[in-house]
mmCIF file of N, CA and C in Angstrom:
data_model
loop_
_atom_site.group_PDB
_atom_site.id
_atom_site.type_symbol
_atom_site.label_atom_id
_atom_site.label_comp_id
_atom_site.label_asym_id
_atom_site.label_seq_id
_atom_site.Cartn_x
_atom_site.Cartn_y
_atom_site.Cartn_z
ATOM 1 N N MET A 30 34.009 -5.231 -5.919
ATOM 2 C CA MET A 30 32.583 -5.357 -5.655
ATOM 3 C C MET A 30 32.204 -4.324 -4.602
ATOM 4 N N LYS A 31 31.024 -3.772 -4.748
ATOM 5 C CA LYS A 31 30.522 -2.774 -3.804
ATOM 6 C C LYS A 31 29.097 -3.154 -3.369
ATOM 7 N N VAL A 32 28.678 -2.593 -2.272
ATOM 8 C CA VAL A 32 27.307 -2.763 -1.800
ATOM 9 C C VAL A 32 26.611 -1.405 -1.930
ATOM 10 N N TYR A 33 25.482 -1.397 -2.605
ATOM 11 C CA TYR A 33 24.681 -0.178 -2.808
ATOM 12 C C TYR A 33 23.436 -0.278 -1.944
ATOM 13 N N VAL A 34 23.189 0.777 -1.170
ATOM 14 C CA VAL A 34 22.050 0.777 -0.250
ATOM 15 C C VAL A 34 21.178 1.990 -0.523
ATOM 16 N N TRP A 35 19.917 1.718 -0.850
ATOM 17 C CA TRP A 35 18.918 2.777 -0.985
ATOM 18 C C TRP A 35 17.911 2.596 0.136
ATOM 19 N N ARG A 36 17.599 3.670 0.811
ATOM 20 C CA ARG A 36 16.538 3.648 1.823
ATOM 21 C C ARG A 36 15.699 4.892 1.635
ATOM 22 N N HIS A 37 14.412 4.688 1.543
ATOM 23 C CA HIS A 37 13.505 5.817 1.355
ATOM 24 C C HIS A 37 12.350 5.673 2.333
ATOM 25 N N ASN A 38 12.153 6.682 3.132
ATOM 26 C CA ASN A 38 11.116 6.660 4.157
ATOM 27 C C ASN A 38 10.035 7.674 3.822
ATOM 28 N N LYS A 39 8.790 7.207 3.772
ATOM 29 C CA LYS A 39 7.655 8.090 3.492
ATOM 30 C C LYS A 39 6.716 8.189 4.687
ATOM 31 N N THR A 40 7.205 7.877 5.871
ATOM 32 C CA THR A 40 6.358 7.884 7.062
ATOM 33 C C THR A 40 5.676 9.228 7.260
ATOM 34 N N TYR A 41 6.420 10.307 7.054
ATOM 35 C CA TYR A 41 5.875 11.642 7.284
ATOM 36 C C TYR A 41 5.654 12.373 5.966
ATOM 37 N N HIS A 42 5.298 11.654 4.927
ATOM 38 C CA HIS A 42 5.068 12.222 3.600
ATOM 39 C C HIS A 42 3.853 13.148 3.634
ATOM 40 N N SER A 43 3.973 14.288 2.984
ATOM 41 C CA SER A 43 2.855 15.232 2.921
ATOM 42 C C SER A 43 2.719 15.773 1.508
ATOM 43 N N HIS A 44 1.674 16.552 1.276
ATOM 44 C CA HIS A 44 1.446 17.112 -0.056
ATOM 45 C C HIS A 44 2.581 18.029 -0.490
ATOM 46 N N SER A 45 3.296 18.616 0.449
ATOM 47 C CA SER A 45 4.415 19.483 0.096
ATOM 48 C C SER A 45 5.577 18.678 -0.493
ATOM 49 N N MET A 46 5.515 17.351 -0.375
ATOM 50 C CA MET A 46 6.578 16.496 -0.887
ATOM 51 C C MET A 46 6.117 15.733 -2.133
ATOM 52 N N ILE A 47 5.153 16.296 -2.860
ATOM 53 C CA ILE A 47 4.523 15.605 -3.981
ATOM 54 C C ILE A 47 5.518 15.218 -5.068
ATOM 55 N N ASN A 48 6.605 15.962 -5.232
ATOM 56 C CA ASN A 48 7.595 15.657 -6.266
ATOM 57 C C ASN A 48 8.706 14.731 -5.780
ATOM 58 N N GLU A 49 8.602 14.265 -4.547
ATOM 59 C CA GLU A 49 9.597 13.352 -3.998
ATOM 60 C C GLU A 49 9.509 12.005 -4.719
ATOM 61 N N PRO A 50 10.651 11.349 -4.937
ATOM 62 C CA PRO A 50 10.623 10.051 -5.617
ATOM 63 C C PRO A 50 9.783 9.025 -4.857
ATOM 64 N N CYS A 51 9.217 8.107 -5.605
ATOM 65 C CA CYS A 51 8.499 6.956 -5.048
ATOM 66 C C CYS A 51 9.227 5.735 -5.601
ATOM 67 N N VAL A 52 9.981 5.024 -4.768
ATOM 68 C CA VAL A 52 10.919 4.017 -5.248
ATOM 69 C C VAL A 52 10.333 2.621 -5.430
ATOM 70 N N GLN A 53 9.097 2.407 -4.990
ATOM 71 C CA GLN A 53 8.466 1.090 -5.080
ATOM 72 C C GLN A 53 7.037 1.254 -5.563
ATOM 73 N N ASN A 54 6.565 0.334 -6.399
ATOM 74 C CA ASN A 54 5.194 0.408 -6.900
ATOM 75 C C ASN A 54 4.165 0.100 -5.823
ATOM 76 N N HIS A 55 4.561 -0.626 -4.806
ATOM 77 C CA HIS A 55 3.635 -0.983 -3.725
ATOM 78 C C HIS A 55 3.617 0.130 -2.685
ATOM 79 N N PHE A 56 2.512 0.272 -1.975
ATOM 80 C CA PHE A 56 2.440 1.262 -0.907
ATOM 81 C C PHE A 56 3.475 0.910 0.149
ATOM 82 N N TYR A 57 4.229 1.901 0.585
ATOM 83 C CA TYR A 57 5.246 1.646 1.599
ATOM 84 C C TYR A 57 5.434 2.857 2.490
ATOM 85 N N LEU A 58 5.919 2.608 3.685
ATOM 86 C CA LEU A 58 6.364 3.668 4.576
ATOM 87 C C LEU A 58 7.884 3.740 4.588
ATOM 88 N N ASP A 59 8.540 2.587 4.474
ATOM 89 C CA ASP A 59 9.992 2.545 4.505
ATOM 90 C C ASP A 59 10.443 1.465 3.529
ATOM 91 N N ALA A 60 11.179 1.859 2.501
ATOM 92 C CA ALA A 60 11.672 0.903 1.505
ATOM 93 C C ALA A 60 13.189 0.824 1.601
ATOM 94 N N LEU A 61 13.715 -0.380 1.542
ATOM 95 C CA LEU A 61 15.147 -0.605 1.666
ATOM 96 C C LEU A 61 15.579 -1.607 0.603
ATOM 97 N N ALA A 62 16.579 -1.232 -0.187
ATOM 98 C CA ALA A 62 17.155 -2.140 -1.179
ATOM 99 C C ALA A 62 18.659 -2.161 -0.958
ATOM 100 N N ILE A 63 19.220 -3.364 -0.865
ATOM 101 C CA ILE A 63 20.661 -3.542 -0.674
ATOM 102 C C ILE A 63 21.136 -4.496 -1.762
ATOM 103 N N VAL A 64 22.072 -4.031 -2.598
ATOM 104 C CA VAL A 64 22.507 -4.810 -3.752
ATOM 105 C C VAL A 64 24.033 -4.844 -3.808
ATOM 106 N N ALA A 65 24.601 -6.016 -4.026
ATOM 107 C CA ALA A 65 26.040 -6.154 -4.268
ATOM 108 C C ALA A 65 26.252 -6.164 -5.776
ATOM 109 N N ALA A 66 27.128 -5.280 -6.269
ATOM 110 C CA ALA A 66 27.368 -5.176 -7.709
ATOM 111 C C ALA A 66 28.693 -4.469 -7.957
ATOM 112 N N GLU A 67 29.164 -4.569 -9.187
ATOM 113 C CA GLU A 67 30.407 -3.898 -9.576
ATOM 114 C C GLU A 67 30.205 -2.406 -9.824
ATOM 115 N N SER A 68 28.982 -2.001 -10.214
ATOM 116 C CA SER A 68 28.718 -0.598 -10.541
ATOM 117 C C SER A 68 27.287 -0.235 -10.186
ATOM 118 N N LEU A 69 27.018 1.050 -10.149
ATOM 119 C CA LEU A 69 25.661 1.537 -9.882
ATOM 120 C C LEU A 69 24.695 1.007 -10.937
ATOM 121 N N GLU A 70 25.097 1.046 -12.193
ATOM 122 C CA GLU A 70 24.225 0.563 -13.271
ATOM 123 C C GLU A 70 23.910 -0.921 -13.115
ATOM 124 N N GLU A 71 24.907 -1.710 -12.717
ATOM 125 C CA GLU A 71 24.667 -3.129 -12.503
ATOM 126 C C GLU A 71 23.711 -3.342 -11.328
ATOM 127 N N ALA A 72 23.865 -2.559 -10.268
ATOM 128 C CA ALA A 72 22.978 -2.672 -9.106
ATOM 129 C C ALA A 72 21.531 -2.358 -9.502
ATOM 130 N N LEU A 73 21.348 -1.291 -10.257
ATOM 131 C CA LEU A 73 19.991 -0.935 -10.712
ATOM 132 C C LEU A 73 19.427 -2.008 -11.643
ATOM 133 N N SER A 74 20.278 -2.562 -12.492
ATOM 134 C CA SER A 74 19.857 -3.619 -13.401
ATOM 135 C C SER A 74 19.408 -4.859 -12.634
ATOM 136 N N LYS A 75 20.147 -5.215 -11.580
ATOM 137 C CA LYS A 75 19.772 -6.377 -10.761
ATOM 138 C C LYS A 75 18.412 -6.168 -10.100
ATOM 139 N N LEU A 76 18.162 -4.957 -9.618
ATOM 140 C CA LEU A 76 16.849 -4.669 -9.025
ATOM 141 C C LEU A 76 15.749 -4.774 -10.082
ATOM 142 N N ALA A 77 16.012 -4.248 -11.267
ATOM 143 C CA ALA A 77 15.015 -4.301 -12.344
ATOM 144 C C ALA A 77 14.719 -5.744 -12.745
ATOM 145 N N GLU A 78 15.747 -6.582 -12.774
ATOM 146 C CA GLU A 78 15.586 -7.991 -13.152
ATOM 147 C C GLU A 78 14.650 -8.740 -12.215
ATOM 148 N N GLN A 79 14.580 -8.306 -10.964
ATOM 149 C CA GLN A 79 13.704 -8.971 -9.989
ATOM 150 C C GLN A 79 12.236 -8.817 -10.347
ATOM 151 N N ASN A 80 11.911 -7.758 -11.065
ATOM 152 C CA ASN A 80 10.522 -7.457 -11.405
ATOM 153 C C ASN A 80 9.644 -7.460 -10.147
ATOM 154 N N ALA A 81 10.165 -6.800 -9.092
ATOM 155 C CA ALA A 81 9.482 -6.781 -7.795
ATOM 156 C C ALA A 81 8.936 -5.393 -7.454
ATOM 157 N N GLY A 82 8.775 -4.543 -8.469
ATOM 158 C CA GLY A 82 8.146 -3.252 -8.229
ATOM 159 C C GLY A 82 9.087 -2.093 -7.963
ATOM 160 N N TRP A 83 10.384 -2.308 -8.060
ATOM 161 C CA TRP A 83 11.325 -1.205 -7.832
ATOM 162 C C TRP A 83 11.274 -0.262 -9.018
ATOM 163 N N ARG A 84 11.129 1.022 -8.738
ATOM 164 C CA ARG A 84 11.053 2.046 -9.776
ATOM 165 C C ARG A 84 12.460 2.614 -9.999
ATOM 166 N N ILE A 85 13.100 2.126 -11.030
ATOM 167 C CA ILE A 85 14.512 2.414 -11.277
ATOM 168 C C ILE A 85 14.758 3.904 -11.512
ATOM 169 N N GLU A 86 13.915 4.556 -12.263
ATOM 170 C CA GLU A 86 14.127 5.986 -12.534
ATOM 171 C C GLU A 86 14.030 6.814 -11.249
ATOM 172 N N ASP A 87 13.151 6.435 -10.343
ATOM 173 C CA ASP A 87 13.065 7.153 -9.066
ATOM 174 C C ASP A 87 14.264 6.833 -8.176
ATOM 175 N N LEU A 88 14.758 5.589 -8.229
ATOM 176 C CA LEU A 88 15.970 5.258 -7.477
ATOM 177 C C LEU A 88 17.159 6.069 -7.975
ATOM 178 N N ARG A 89 17.192 6.353 -9.272
ATOM 179 C CA ARG A 89 18.275 7.175 -9.837
ATOM 180 C C ARG A 89 18.274 8.584 -9.242
ATOM 181 N N ALA A 90 17.108 9.049 -8.788
ATOM 182 C CA ALA A 90 17.001 10.397 -8.212
ATOM 183 C C ALA A 90 17.597 10.453 -6.803
ATOM 184 N N LEU A 91 17.804 9.287 -6.190
ATOM 185 C CA LEU A 91 18.381 9.220 -4.848
ATOM 186 C C LEU A 91 19.841 8.798 -4.937
ATOM 187 N N THR A 92 20.645 9.286 -4.042
ATOM 188 C CA THR A 92 22.050 8.879 -3.982
ATOM 189 C C THR A 92 22.180 7.736 -2.982
ATOM 190 N N PRO A 93 22.557 6.549 -3.476
ATOM 191 C CA PRO A 93 22.686 5.426 -2.531
ATOM 192 C C PRO A 93 23.950 5.563 -1.699
ATOM 193 N N ARG A 94 23.956 4.938 -0.541
ATOM 194 C CA ARG A 94 25.206 4.796 0.211
ATOM 195 C C ARG A 94 25.958 3.656 -0.456
ATOM 196 N N VAL A 95 27.241 3.840 -0.646
ATOM 197 C CA VAL A 95 28.050 2.838 -1.341
ATOM 198 C C VAL A 95 29.166 2.379 -0.411
ATOM 199 N N TYR A 96 29.264 1.061 -0.256
ATOM 200 C CA TYR A 96 30.274 0.459 0.606
ATOM 201 C C TYR A 96 31.195 -0.407 -0.239
ATOM 202 N N ASP A 97 32.487 -0.224 -0.078
ATOM 203 C CA ASP A 97 33.488 -1.011 -0.776
ATOM 204 C C ASP A 97 33.726 -2.286 0.024
ATOM 205 N N LEU A 98 33.588 -3.430 -0.615
ATOM 206 C CA LEU A 98 33.741 -4.705 0.100
ATOM 207 C C LEU A 98 35.191 -5.056 0.391
ATOM 208 N N ASP A 99 36.136 -4.257 -0.091
ATOM 209 C CA ASP A 99 37.551 -4.506 0.202
ATOM 210 C C ASP A 99 37.980 -3.917 1.537
ATOM 211 N N VAL A 100 37.081 -3.194 2.191
ATOM 212 C CA VAL A 100 37.402 -2.511 3.441
ATOM 213 C C VAL A 100 36.499 -3.052 4.549
ATOM 214 N N PRO A 101 37.057 -3.561 5.652
ATOM 215 C CA PRO A 101 36.207 -4.015 6.759
ATOM 216 C C PRO A 101 35.414 -2.833 7.322
ATOM 217 N N GLN A 102 34.126 -3.002 7.474
ATOM 218 C CA GLN A 102 33.268 -1.927 7.969
ATOM 219 C C GLN A 102 31.895 -2.463 8.329
ATOM 220 N N VAL A 103 31.196 -1.718 9.139
ATOM 221 C CA VAL A 103 29.808 -2.034 9.458
ATOM 222 C C VAL A 103 28.963 -1.477 8.317
ATOM 223 N N ILE A 104 28.151 -2.318 7.724
ATOM 224 C CA ILE A 104 27.332 -1.881 6.596
ATOM 225 C C ILE A 104 25.934 -1.495 7.054
ATOM 226 N N PHE A 105 25.368 -2.228 7.986
ATOM 227 C CA PHE A 105 23.985 -1.928 8.367
ATOM 228 C C PHE A 105 23.715 -2.363 9.787
ATOM 229 N N THR A 106 23.115 -1.491 10.557
ATOM 230 C CA THR A 106 22.550 -1.839 11.858
ATOM 231 C C THR A 106 21.173 -1.191 11.914
ATOM 232 N N ASP A 107 20.303 -1.728 12.723
ATOM 233 C CA ASP A 107 18.945 -1.191 12.787
ATOM 234 C C ASP A 107 18.371 -1.438 14.174
ATOM 235 N N VAL A 108 17.914 -0.393 14.809
ATOM 236 C CA VAL A 108 17.245 -0.493 16.103
ATOM 237 C C VAL A 108 15.915 0.236 15.962
ATOM 238 N N ARG A 109 14.831 -0.456 16.197
ATOM 239 C CA ARG A 109 13.508 0.165 16.057
ATOM 240 C C ARG A 109 12.721 0.016 17.347
ATOM 241 N N GLY A 110 12.029 1.052 17.690
ATOM 242 C CA GLY A 110 11.143 1.008 18.831
ATOM 243 C C GLY A 110 11.835 0.985 20.181
ATOM 244 N N SER A 111 13.106 1.343 20.223
ATOM 245 C CA SER A 111 13.785 1.332 21.510
ATOM 246 C C SER A 111 13.507 2.633 22.260
ATOM 247 N N ILE A 112 13.660 2.570 23.565
ATOM 248 C CA ILE A 112 13.492 3.734 24.415
ATOM 249 C C ILE A 112 14.857 4.054 25.005
ATOM 250 N N ALA A 113 15.324 5.282 24.765
ATOM 251 C CA ALA A 113 16.644 5.674 25.265
ATOM 252 C C ALA A 113 16.667 5.631 26.780
ATOM 253 N N GLU A 114 17.754 5.161 27.344
ATOM 254 C CA GLU A 114 17.865 5.069 28.801
ATOM 255 C C GLU A 114 18.477 6.323 29.350
#
């Protein structure tokens, strides 16, 4: 089993990036999808099954980070709005 992580940020999107993928049907600045599956195709299929607006063909244009669940590792951390000391 593997964990597939797609993250797409459009915070600084401009007209020069018009051909950039749009991974969600809803307006977003930062989209994150994390799926546990045996294969990339299964992960994309699980997202499609949700019928939650994920654009599968655009997700295919991005390379997800893939984590093997057989290896101990940090999969995700997130710090927002912090001020460096």
